[in-house]
Amino acid sequence: MNVEVTPLPGIGVRKDFEVSARRRIGVVTHREGGLDLILSRSDDPDACMASIPLTAEEASTLSNLLGAPQLVEQLRDEHRDLPGLTTRQISVPEDSPFDGRAMGDTQIRTRTGASIVAVMRAGEIHPSPRPDFTIIGADLLIVVGTAEGIAAAAKILHRG
């Protein structure tokens, strides 16, 4: 995929690419730190059809939403020949009893047999998190295990 980077004098930088729907989608990163999600016509990238300002938290959440499914699909492909094994993303709610606590406090592996193989946070992947990794609300956990084990892990994260 070809990402075009365009300096916007006095404003910041636009980064965008063409999608199959014959539109351009991207972001404008402002010099003072703001961020806009933009949608433009493919034949005229300067003709912005929509611009949505995002806070840092909103941009992080959108990044997680876009990145986690790709990771989950890749892991599913790798486990396709292993019957009974599945991969799913679990969102940590803001009011989780484990918000701000170490992952080891959940005892998910011991209690369910499921394993947390990665954490998506603010658009970054944290692979193979250690038991001392701090979980925060809005994290997306990539969990591998049986369907039952993953369902139990989600209940633990939501209710304790």
CSV table of N, CA, C and O in Angstrom, one decimal, residues 53-145:
chain,number,residue,atom,x,y,z
A,53,PRO,N,-11.9,15.7,13.9
A,53,PRO,CA,-10.8,15.9,14.9
A,53,PRO,C,-10.9,14.8,15.9
A,53,PRO,O,-11.9,14.4,16.4
A,54,LEU,N,-9.7,14.2,16.3
A,54,LEU,CA,-9.6,13.2,17.3
A,54,LEU,C,-8.7,13.6,18.4
A,54,LEU,O,-7.7,14.1,18.2
A,55,THR,N,-9.1,13.3,19.6
A,55,THR,CA,-8.2,13.4,20.8
A,55,THR,C,-7.2,12.3,20.7
A,55,THR,O,-7.4,11.3,20.0
A,56,ALA,N,-6.2,12.4,21.5
A,56,ALA,CA,-5.2,11.3,21.6
A,56,ALA,C,-5.8,10.0,22.0
A,56,ALA,O,-5.5,9.0,21.4
A,57,GLU,N,-6.7,10.1,22.9
A,57,GLU,CA,-7.4,8.8,23.4
A,57,GLU,C,-8.2,8.2,22.3
A,57,GLU,O,-8.3,7.0,22.1
A,58,GLU,N,-9.0,9.1,21.5
A,58,GLU,CA,-9.8,8.6,20.4
A,58,GLU,C,-8.9,8.0,19.3
A,58,GLU,O,-9.3,6.9,18.8
A,59,ALA,N,-7.8,8.6,19.0
A,59,ALA,CA,-6.9,8.1,18.0
A,59,ALA,C,-6.3,6.8,18.4
A,59,ALA,O,-6.2,5.8,17.6
A,60,SER,N,-6.0,6.6,19.7
A,60,SER,CA,-5.5,5.4,20.2
A,60,SER,C,-6.6,4.3,20.1
A,60,SER,O,-6.3,3.2,19.7
A,61,THR,N,-7.8,4.6,20.5
A,61,THR,CA,-8.9,3.6,20.4
A,61,THR,C,-9.1,3.2,19.0
A,61,THR,O,-9.2,2.0,18.7
A,62,LEU,N,-9.1,4.1,18.1
A,62,LEU,CA,-9.3,3.8,16.6
A,62,LEU,C,-8.1,2.9,16.2
A,62,LEU,O,-8.4,1.9,15.4
A,63,SER,N,-7.0,3.2,16.6
A,63,SER,CA,-5.8,2.4,16.2
A,63,SER,C,-5.9,1.0,16.7
A,63,SER,O,-5.6,0.1,15.9
A,64,ASN,N,-6.4,0.9,17.9
A,64,ASN,CA,-6.6,-0.5,18.4
A,64,ASN,C,-7.6,-1.2,17.7
A,64,ASN,O,-7.5,-2.4,17.4
A,65,LEU,N,-8.7,-0.5,17.3
A,65,LEU,CA,-9.8,-1.2,16.6
A,65,LEU,C,-9.3,-1.7,15.2
A,65,LEU,O,-9.8,-2.7,14.7
A,66,LEU,N,-8.5,-0.9,14.6
A,66,LEU,CA,-8.0,-1.3,13.3
A,66,LEU,C,-6.9,-2.3,13.3
A,66,LEU,O,-6.8,-3.2,12.4
A,67,GLY,N,-6.0,-2.3,14.3
A,67,GLY,CA,-4.9,-3.2,14.4
A,67,GLY,C,-5.1,-4.5,15.0
A,67,GLY,O,-4.6,-5.5,14.5
A,68,ALA,N,-6.0,-4.6,16.0
A,68,ALA,CA,-6.2,-5.9,16.7
A,68,ALA,C,-6.8,-6.9,15.7
A,68,ALA,O,-6.4,-8.1,15.8
A,69,PRO,N,-7.8,-6.6,14.9
A,69,PRO,CA,-8.4,-7.7,14.1
A,69,PRO,C,-7.3,-8.3,13.1
A,69,PRO,O,-7.4,-9.5,12.8
A,70,GLN,N,-6.4,-7.5,12.6
A,70,GLN,CA,-5.3,-8.1,11.8
A,70,GLN,C,-4.5,-9.1,12.5
A,70,GLN,O,-4.2,-10.1,12.0
A,71,LEU,N,-4.1,-8.7,13.7
A,71,LEU,CA,-3.3,-9.6,14.6
A,71,LEU,C,-4.1,-10.9,14.9
A,71,LEU,O,-3.6,-12.0,14.8
A,72,VAL,N,-5.4,-10.8,15.2
A,72,VAL,CA,-6.2,-11.9,15.5
A,72,VAL,C,-6.3,-12.8,14.3
A,72,VAL,O,-6.2,-14.0,14.4
A,73,GLU,N,-6.5,-12.2,13.1
A,73,GLU,CA,-6.6,-13.0,11.9
A,73,GLU,C,-5.3,-13.8,11.6
A,73,GLU,O,-5.4,-14.9,11.2
A,74,GLN,N,-4.2,-13.1,11.8
A,74,GLN,CA,-2.9,-13.8,11.5
A,74,GLN,C,-2.7,-14.9,12.5
A,74,GLN,O,-2.3,-16.0,12.0
A,75,LEU,N,-3.1,-14.8,13.7
A,75,LEU,CA,-3.0,-15.9,14.7
A,75,LEU,C,-3.9,-17.0,14.4
A,75,LEU,O,-3.6,-18.2,14.5
A,76,ARG,N,-5.1,-16.7,13.9
A,76,ARG,CA,-6.1,-17.7,13.5
A,76,ARG,C,-5.6,-18.5,12.4
A,76,ARG,O,-5.7,-19.7,12.3
A,77,ASP,N,-5.0,-17.8,11.4
A,77,ASP,CA,-4.4,-18.5,10.3
A,77,ASP,C,-3.3,-19.5,10.7
A,77,ASP,O,-3.2,-20.6,10.2
A,78,GLU,N,-2.5,-19.1,11.7
A,78,GLU,CA,-1.4,-19.9,12.1
A,78,GLU,C,-1.9,-21.1,12.9
A,78,GLU,O,-1.2,-22.1,13.0
A,79,HIS,N,-3.1,-21.0,13.6
A,79,HIS,CA,-3.6,-22.1,14.4
A,79,HIS,C,-4.7,-22.8,13.7
A,79,HIS,O,-5.4,-23.7,14.3
A,80,ARG,N,-4.9,-22.6,12.4
A,80,ARG,CA,-6.0,-23.2,11.6
A,80,ARG,C,-6.0,-24.7,11.7
A,80,ARG,O,-7.0,-25.4,11.8
A,81,ASP,N,-4.8,-25.3,11.7
A,81,ASP,CA,-4.7,-26.8,11.7
A,81,ASP,C,-4.7,-27.4,13.1
A,81,ASP,O,-4.4,-28.6,13.3
A,82,LEU,N,-5.0,-26.6,14.1
A,82,LEU,CA,-5.0,-27.1,15.5
A,82,LEU,C,-6.4,-27.0,16.0
A,82,LEU,O,-6.9,-26.0,16.5
A,83,PRO,N,-7.1,-28.2,15.9
A,83,PRO,CA,-8.5,-28.2,16.3
A,83,PRO,C,-8.7,-27.8,17.8
A,83,PRO,O,-8.0,-28.2,18.6
A,84,GLY,N,-9.8,-27.0,18.0
A,84,GLY,CA,-10.1,-26.7,19.4
A,84,GLY,C,-9.4,-25.4,19.9
A,84,GLY,O,-9.7,-24.9,21.0
A,85,LEU,N,-8.5,-24.9,19.1
A,85,LEU,CA,-7.7,-23.7,19.5
A,85,LEU,C,-8.3,-22.5,18.8
A,85,LEU,O,-8.5,-22.6,17.6
A,86,THR,N,-8.6,-21.4,19.5
A,86,THR,CA,-9.1,-20.3,18.8
A,86,THR,C,-8.4,-19.0,19.4
A,86,THR,O,-7.7,-19.1,20.4
A,87,THR,N,-8.5,-17.9,18.7
A,87,THR,CA,-7.9,-16.7,19.0
A,87,THR,C,-9.0,-15.6,19.0
A,87,THR,O,-9.8,-15.6,18.1
A,88,ARG,N,-9.0,-14.7,20.0
A,88,ARG,CA,-10.0,-13.7,20.1
A,88,ARG,C,-9.5,-12.5,20.8
A,88,ARG,O,-8.5,-12.6,21.6
A,89,GLN,N,-10.0,-11.3,20.5
A,89,GLN,CA,-9.6,-10.1,21.2
A,89,GLN,C,-10.6,-9.8,22.3
A,89,GLN,O,-11.8,-10.0,22.1
A,90,ILE,N,-10.2,-9.4,23.4
A,90,ILE,CA,-11.0,-9.0,24.5
A,90,ILE,C,-10.7,-7.6,25.0
A,90,ILE,O,-9.5,-7.3,25.3
A,91,SER,N,-11.7,-6.8,25.0
A,91,SER,CA,-11.5,-5.4,25.5
A,91,SER,C,-11.6,-5.3,27.0
A,91,SER,O,-12.5,-5.9,27.6
A,92,VAL,N,-10.6,-4.6,27.6
A,92,VAL,CA,-10.7,-4.4,29.0
A,92,VAL,C,-11.5,-3.2,29.3
A,92,VAL,O,-11.2,-2.1,28.9
A,93,PRO,N,-12.7,-3.4,30.0
A,93,PRO,CA,-13.5,-2.2,30.3
A,93,PRO,C,-12.9,-1.3,31.2
A,93,PRO,O,-12.0,-1.6,32.0
A,94,GLU,N,-13.2,0.0,31.1
A,94,GLU,CA,-12.7,1.1,32.0
A,94,GLU,C,-12.9,0.8,33.4
A,94,GLU,O,-12.1,1.1,34.3
A,95,ASP,N,-14.0,0.1,33.8
A,95,ASP,CA,-14.4,-0.2,35.1
A,95,ASP,C,-14.0,-1.7,35.6
A,95,ASP,O,-14.4,-2.2,36.6
A,96,SER,N,-13.0,-2.3,34.8
A,96,SER,CA,-12.6,-3.6,35.1
A,96,SER,C,-11.9,-3.6,36.5
A,96,SER,O,-11.2,-2.7,36.9
A,97,PRO,N,-12.1,-4.7,37.3
A,97,PRO,CA,-11.5,-4.8,38.6
A,97,PRO,C,-9.9,-4.9,38.4
A,97,PRO,O,-9.2,-4.7,39.4
A,98,PHE,N,-9.5,-5.1,37.2
A,98,PHE,CA,-8.0,-5.3,37.0
A,98,PHE,C,-7.4,-4.0,36.3
A,98,PHE,O,-6.2,-4.0,36.0
A,99,ASP,N,-8.2,-3.0,36.1
A,99,ASP,CA,-7.7,-1.7,35.5
A,99,ASP,C,-6.6,-1.2,36.4
A,99,ASP,O,-6.8,-1.0,37.6
A,100,GLY,N,-5.4,-1.0,35.9
A,100,GLY,CA,-4.3,-0.5,36.7
A,100,GLY,C,-3.5,-1.6,37.5
A,100,GLY,O,-2.6,-1.2,38.3
A,101,ARG,N,-3.9,-2.8,37.3
A,101,ARG,CA,-3.2,-3.9,38.0
A,101,ARG,C,-2.4,-4.8,37.1
A,101,ARG,O,-2.5,-4.8,35.9
A,102,ALA,N,-1.5,-5.5,37.7
A,102,ALA,CA,-0.6,-6.4,37.0
A,102,ALA,C,-1.4,-7.6,36.3
A,102,ALA,O,-2.4,-8.1,37.0
A,103,MET,N,-1.0,-8.0,35.1
A,103,MET,CA,-1.7,-9.0,34.4
A,103,MET,C,-1.7,-10.3,35.3
A,103,MET,O,-2.7,-11.1,35.3
A,104,GLY,N,-0.7,-10.6,36.0
A,104,GLY,CA,-0.6,-11.8,36.8
A,104,GLY,C,-1.7,-11.9,37.9
A,104,GLY,O,-2.1,-13.0,38.3
A,105,ASP,N,-2.2,-10.7,38.3
A,105,ASP,CA,-3.2,-10.7,39.3
A,105,ASP,C,-4.5,-11.3,38.8
A,105,ASP,O,-5.3,-11.8,39.6
A,106,THR,N,-4.7,-11.4,37.5
A,106,THR,CA,-5.9,-12.0,36.9
A,106,THR,C,-5.9,-13.5,37.0
A,106,THR,O,-7.0,-14.1,37.1
A,107,GLN,N,-4.7,-14.1,37.0
A,107,GLN,CA,-4.5,-15.6,37.1
A,107,GLN,C,-5.3,-16.2,35.9
A,107,GLN,O,-5.8,-17.4,36.1
A,108,ILE,N,-5.4,-15.5,34.8
A,108,ILE,CA,-6.2,-16.1,33.7
A,108,ILE,C,-5.7,-17.4,33.2
A,108,ILE,O,-6.5,-18.4,33.0
A,109,ARG,N,-4.4,-17.6,33.0
A,109,ARG,CA,-3.8,-18.8,32.5
A,109,ARG,C,-4.2,-20.0,33.5
A,109,ARG,O,-4.6,-21.0,33.1
A,110,THR,N,-4.0,-19.7,34.8
A,110,THR,CA,-4.3,-20.7,35.8
A,110,THR,C,-5.7,-21.1,35.9
A,110,THR,O,-6.1,-22.2,36.0
A,111,ARG,N,-6.6,-20.0,35.9
A,111,ARG,CA,-8.0,-20.2,36.1
A,111,ARG,C,-8.8,-20.7,34.8
A,111,ARG,O,-9.8,-21.3,35.0
A,112,THR,N,-8.2,-20.4,33.6
A,112,THR,CA,-9.0,-20.8,32.4
A,112,THR,C,-8.3,-21.6,31.4
A,112,THR,O,-8.9,-22.2,30.5
A,113,GLY,N,-6.9,-21.7,31.5
A,113,GLY,CA,-6.1,-22.4,30.5
A,113,GLY,C,-5.9,-21.5,29.3
A,113,GLY,O,-5.1,-22.0,28.4
A,114,ALA,N,-6.5,-20.4,29.2
A,114,ALA,CA,-6.3,-19.5,28.0
A,114,ALA,C,-5.0,-18.6,28.3
A,114,ALA,O,-4.7,-18.3,29.4
A,115,SER,N,-4.4,-18.2,27.2
A,115,SER,CA,-3.2,-17.4,27.3
A,115,SER,C,-3.3,-16.0,26.6
A,115,SER,O,-3.8,-16.0,25.5
A,116,ILE,N,-2.9,-15.0,27.3
A,116,ILE,CA,-2.8,-13.7,26.7
A,116,ILE,C,-1.5,-13.6,26.0
A,116,ILE,O,-0.5,-13.6,26.6
A,117,VAL,N,-1.6,-13.5,24.6
A,117,VAL,CA,-0.4,-13.5,23.8
A,117,VAL,C,0.1,-12.1,23.4
A,117,VAL,O,1.2,-12.0,23.0
A,118,ALA,N,-0.8,-11.1,23.5
A,118,ALA,CA,-0.4,-9.8,23.1
A,118,ALA,C,-1.4,-8.8,23.7
A,118,ALA,O,-2.6,-9.2,24.0
A,119,VAL,N,-1.0,-7.6,23.9
A,119,VAL,CA,-1.9,-6.5,24.3
A,119,VAL,C,-1.7,-5.3,23.3
A,119,VAL,O,-0.6,-5.0,22.9
A,120,MET,N,-2.9,-4.9,22.8
A,120,MET,CA,-2.9,-3.7,21.9
A,120,MET,C,-3.2,-2.5,22.8
A,120,MET,O,-4.2,-2.5,23.4
A,121,ARG,N,-2.3,-1.5,22.7
A,121,ARG,CA,-2.6,-0.2,23.5
A,121,ARG,C,-2.0,0.9,22.7
A,121,ARG,O,-0.9,0.9,22.3
A,122,ALA,N,-2.9,1.9,22.5
A,122,ALA,CA,-2.5,3.1,21.8
A,122,ALA,C,-1.8,2.8,20.5
A,122,ALA,O,-0.9,3.5,20.1
A,123,GLY,N,-2.3,1.8,19.8
A,123,GLY,CA,-1.8,1.5,18.5
A,123,GLY,C,-0.5,0.7,18.5
A,123,GLY,O,0.1,0.4,17.5
A,124,GLU,N,0.0,0.4,19.7
A,124,GLU,CA,1.2,-0.4,19.8
A,124,GLU,C,0.8,-1.8,20.2
A,124,GLU,O,-0.1,-2.0,21.1
A,125,ILE,N,1.6,-2.8,19.7
A,125,ILE,CA,1.4,-4.2,20.1
A,125,ILE,C,2.5,-4.5,21.2
A,125,ILE,O,3.7,-4.2,21.0
A,126,HIS,N,2.0,-5.1,22.3
A,126,HIS,CA,3.0,-5.5,23.3
A,126,HIS,C,2.9,-7.1,23.3
A,126,HIS,O,2.0,-7.6,23.9
A,127,PRO,N,3.8,-7.7,22.6
A,127,PRO,CA,3.7,-9.2,22.5
A,127,PRO,C,4.2,-9.9,23.7
A,127,PRO,O,5.0,-9.3,24.5
A,128,SER,N,3.7,-11.0,24.0
A,128,SER,CA,4.1,-11.9,25.1
A,128,SER,C,4.2,-11.1,26.4
A,128,SER,O,5.3,-11.1,27.0
A,129,PRO,N,3.1,-10.4,26.9
A,129,PRO,CA,3.3,-9.6,28.1
A,129,PRO,C,3.6,-10.5,29.3
A,129,PRO,O,3.0,-11.6,29.5
A,130,ARG,N,4.4,-10.0,30.2
A,130,ARG,CA,4.8,-10.7,31.4
A,130,ARG,C,3.8,-10.5,32.5
A,130,ARG,O,2.9,-9.6,32.4
A,131,PRO,N,3.8,-11.3,33.5
A,131,PRO,CA,2.8,-11.2,34.6
A,131,PRO,C,2.8,-9.8,35.2
A,131,PRO,O,1.8,-9.4,35.8
A,132,ASP,N,4.0,-9.1,35.2
A,132,ASP,CA,4.0,-7.8,35.8
A,132,ASP,C,3.5,-6.6,34.9
A,132,ASP,O,3.5,-5.5,35.3
A,133,PHE,N,3.1,-7.0,33.7
A,133,PHE,CA,2.6,-6.0,32.7
A,133,PHE,C,1.3,-5.4,33.3
A,133,PHE,O,0.4,-6.1,33.7
A,134,THR,N,1.2,-4.1,33.4
A,134,THR,CA,0.0,-3.4,33.9
A,134,THR,C,-1.1,-3.3,32.9
A,134,THR,O,-0.9,-2.8,31.8
A,135,ILE,N,-2.3,-3.8,33.2
A,135,ILE,CA,-3.4,-3.7,32.3
A,135,ILE,C,-4.1,-2.4,32.6
A,135,ILE,O,-4.2,-2.0,33.8
A,136,ILE,N,-4.6,-1.7,31.6
A,136,ILE,CA,-5.4,-0.5,31.8
A,136,ILE,C,-6.7,-0.6,30.9
A,136,ILE,O,-6.7,-1.4,30.0
A,137,GLY,N,-7.7,0.1,31.4
A,137,GLY,CA,-9.0,0.1,30.7
A,137,GLY,C,-8.7,0.5,29.2
A,137,GLY,O,-7.9,1.4,29.0
A,138,ALA,N,-9.5,0.0,28.3
A,138,ALA,CA,-9.4,0.2,26.9
A,138,ALA,C,-8.3,-0.6,26.2
A,138,ALA,O,-8.2,-0.6,25.0
A,139,ASP,N,-7.5,-1.4,27.0
A,139,ASP,CA,-6.5,-2.3,26.3
A,139,ASP,C,-7.3,-3.4,25.6
A,139,ASP,O,-8.4,-3.7,26.0
A,140,LEU,N,-6.8,-3.9,24.5
A,140,LEU,CA,-7.3,-5.0,23.8
A,140,LEU,C,-6.4,-6.2,24.0
A,140,LEU,O,-5.2,-6.1,23.6
A,141,LEU,N,-6.8,-7.2,24.6
A,141,LEU,CA,-6.0,-8.4,24.9
A,141,LEU,C,-6.3,-9.4,23.8
A,141,LEU,O,-7.4,-9.7,23.5
A,142,ILE,N,-5.2,-10.0,23.2
A,142,ILE,CA,-5.3,-11.0,22.3
A,142,ILE,C,-5.1,-12.3,23.0
A,142,ILE,O,-4.0,-12.5,23.6
A,143,VAL,N,-6.1,-13.2,23.1
A,143,VAL,CA,-6.2,-14.3,23.9
A,143,VAL,C,-6.3,-15.6,23.0
A,143,VAL,O,-7.1,-15.6,22.1
A,144,VAL,N,-5.5,-16.6,23.3
A,144,VAL,CA,-5.5,-17.9,22.6
A,144,VAL,C,-5.9,-19.0,23.6
A,144,VAL,O,-5.4,-19.0,24.7
A,145,GLY,N,-6.8,-19.8,23.2
A,145,GLY,CA,-7.2,-21.0,24.0
A,145,GLY,C,-8.5,-21.6,23.4
A,145,GLY,O,-8.8,-21.4,22.3
